[in-house]
Coordinates of C-alpha atoms in Angstrom, one line a residue:
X11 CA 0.0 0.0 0.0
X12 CA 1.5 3.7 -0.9
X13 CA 0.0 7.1 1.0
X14 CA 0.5 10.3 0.5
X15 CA 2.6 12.5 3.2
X16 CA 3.7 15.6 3.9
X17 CA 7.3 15.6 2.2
X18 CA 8.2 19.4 2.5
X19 CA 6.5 22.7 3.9
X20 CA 7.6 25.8 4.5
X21 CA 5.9 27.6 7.4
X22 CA 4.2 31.2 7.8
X23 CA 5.9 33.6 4.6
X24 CA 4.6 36.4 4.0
X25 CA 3.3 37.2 0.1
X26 CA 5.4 39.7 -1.9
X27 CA 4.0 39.4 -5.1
X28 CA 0.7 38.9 -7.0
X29 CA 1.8 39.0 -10.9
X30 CA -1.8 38.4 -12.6
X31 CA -0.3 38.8 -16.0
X32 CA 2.3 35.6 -15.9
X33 CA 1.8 32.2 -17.3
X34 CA 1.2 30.3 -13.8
X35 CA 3.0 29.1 -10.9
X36 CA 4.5 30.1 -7.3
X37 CA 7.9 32.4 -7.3
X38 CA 10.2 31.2 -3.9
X39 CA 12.9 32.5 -3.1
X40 CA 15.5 30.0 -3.7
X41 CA 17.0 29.2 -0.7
X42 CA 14.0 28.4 0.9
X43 CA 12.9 25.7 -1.8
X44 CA 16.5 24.1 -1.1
X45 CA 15.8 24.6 2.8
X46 CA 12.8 22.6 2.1
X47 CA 14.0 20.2 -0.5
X48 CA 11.4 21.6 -3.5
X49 CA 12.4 21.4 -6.3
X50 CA 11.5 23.6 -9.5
X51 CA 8.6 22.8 -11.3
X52 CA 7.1 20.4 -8.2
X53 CA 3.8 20.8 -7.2
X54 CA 2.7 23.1 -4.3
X55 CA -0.3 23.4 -2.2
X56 CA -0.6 27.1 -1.1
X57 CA -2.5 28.0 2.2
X58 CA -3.6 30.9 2.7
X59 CA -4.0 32.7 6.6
X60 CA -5.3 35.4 5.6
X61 CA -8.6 34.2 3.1
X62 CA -8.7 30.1 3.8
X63 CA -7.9 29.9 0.2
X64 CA -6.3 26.7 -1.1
X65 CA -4.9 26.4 -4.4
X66 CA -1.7 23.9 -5.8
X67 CA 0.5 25.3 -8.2
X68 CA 3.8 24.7 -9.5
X69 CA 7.4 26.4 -8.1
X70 CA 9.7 28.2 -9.8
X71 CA 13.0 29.4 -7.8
X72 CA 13.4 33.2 -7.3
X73 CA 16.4 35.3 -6.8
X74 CA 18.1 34.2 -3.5
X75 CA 18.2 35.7 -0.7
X76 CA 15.4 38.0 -1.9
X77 CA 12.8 36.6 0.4
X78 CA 10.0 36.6 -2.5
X79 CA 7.0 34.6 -2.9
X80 CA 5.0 35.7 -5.3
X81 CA 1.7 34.2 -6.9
X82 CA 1.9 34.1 -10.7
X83 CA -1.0 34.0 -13.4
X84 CA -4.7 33.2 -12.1
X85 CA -3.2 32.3 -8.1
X86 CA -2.8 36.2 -8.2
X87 CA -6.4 36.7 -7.6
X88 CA -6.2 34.4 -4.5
X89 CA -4.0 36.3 -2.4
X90 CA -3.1 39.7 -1.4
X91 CA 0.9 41.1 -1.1
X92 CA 1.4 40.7 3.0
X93 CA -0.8 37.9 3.3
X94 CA 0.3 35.2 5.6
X95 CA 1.2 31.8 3.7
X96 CA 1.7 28.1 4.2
X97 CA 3.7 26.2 1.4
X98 CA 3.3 22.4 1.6
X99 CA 4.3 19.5 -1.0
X100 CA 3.8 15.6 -0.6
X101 CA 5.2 12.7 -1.5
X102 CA 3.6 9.3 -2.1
X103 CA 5.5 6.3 -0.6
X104 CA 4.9 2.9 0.3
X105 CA 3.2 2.7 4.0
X106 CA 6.0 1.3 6.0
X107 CA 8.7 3.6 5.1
X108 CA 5.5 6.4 5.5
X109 CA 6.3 5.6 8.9
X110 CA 9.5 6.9 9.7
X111 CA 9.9 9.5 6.4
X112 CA 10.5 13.0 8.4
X113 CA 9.4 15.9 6.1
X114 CA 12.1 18.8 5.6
X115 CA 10.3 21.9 7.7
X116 CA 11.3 25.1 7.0
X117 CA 10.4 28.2 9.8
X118 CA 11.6 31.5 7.9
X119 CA 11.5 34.5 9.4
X120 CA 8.3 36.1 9.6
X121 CA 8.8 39.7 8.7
X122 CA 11.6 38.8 6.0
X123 CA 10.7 35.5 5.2
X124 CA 14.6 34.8 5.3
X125 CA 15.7 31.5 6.4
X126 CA 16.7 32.3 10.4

């Protein structure tokens, strides 16, 4: 039997971009994708504290050390810049190694959204 599990998530950023006018995805800073082991083009649930929006998405890396998250294409309209976010990705595996898989958890900074 295979489940699903949390595999990465990246905890309480703040949004610093809503480009409506992109093709799609999720802009992270790049650091904090390898902090969390994500990597470009995986798919991305998106929380959102603010409006209890969901939405998944794709990742692209952003500059480094920049500290952006920004929602590209039709995610734009989900969120608002300063919103309070919760990026997760999963992993499916088979049940027994399910059990002692331990998900990369990533607590940036708040205010920066900087790795701490």
């Amino acid at each position: 039997m295979q489940i699903q599990v949390v595999k990465s998530k990246i905890h309480r950023v703040k949004c610093t971009g809503a480009e409506l006018n992109y093709i799609g995805s999720i802009t992270i800073d790049e650091d904090l994708m390898e902090a969390a082991n994500i990597i470009q083009g995986e798919k991305v649930q998106i929380v959102n504290n603010d409006n209890g929006e969901r939405l998944e998405t794709y990742c692209i890396p952003g500059p480094r050390n920049s500290g952006e998250i920004t929602l590209n294409g039709a995610a734009a309209r989900k969120v608002a810049v300063g919103d309070t976010l919760i990026l997760i990705t999963y992993a499916i595996m088979d049940y027994e190694e399910a059990k002692t898989f331990k998900p990369s958890l990533v607590f940036p900074d708040e205010a920066t959204n900087l790795l701490k």
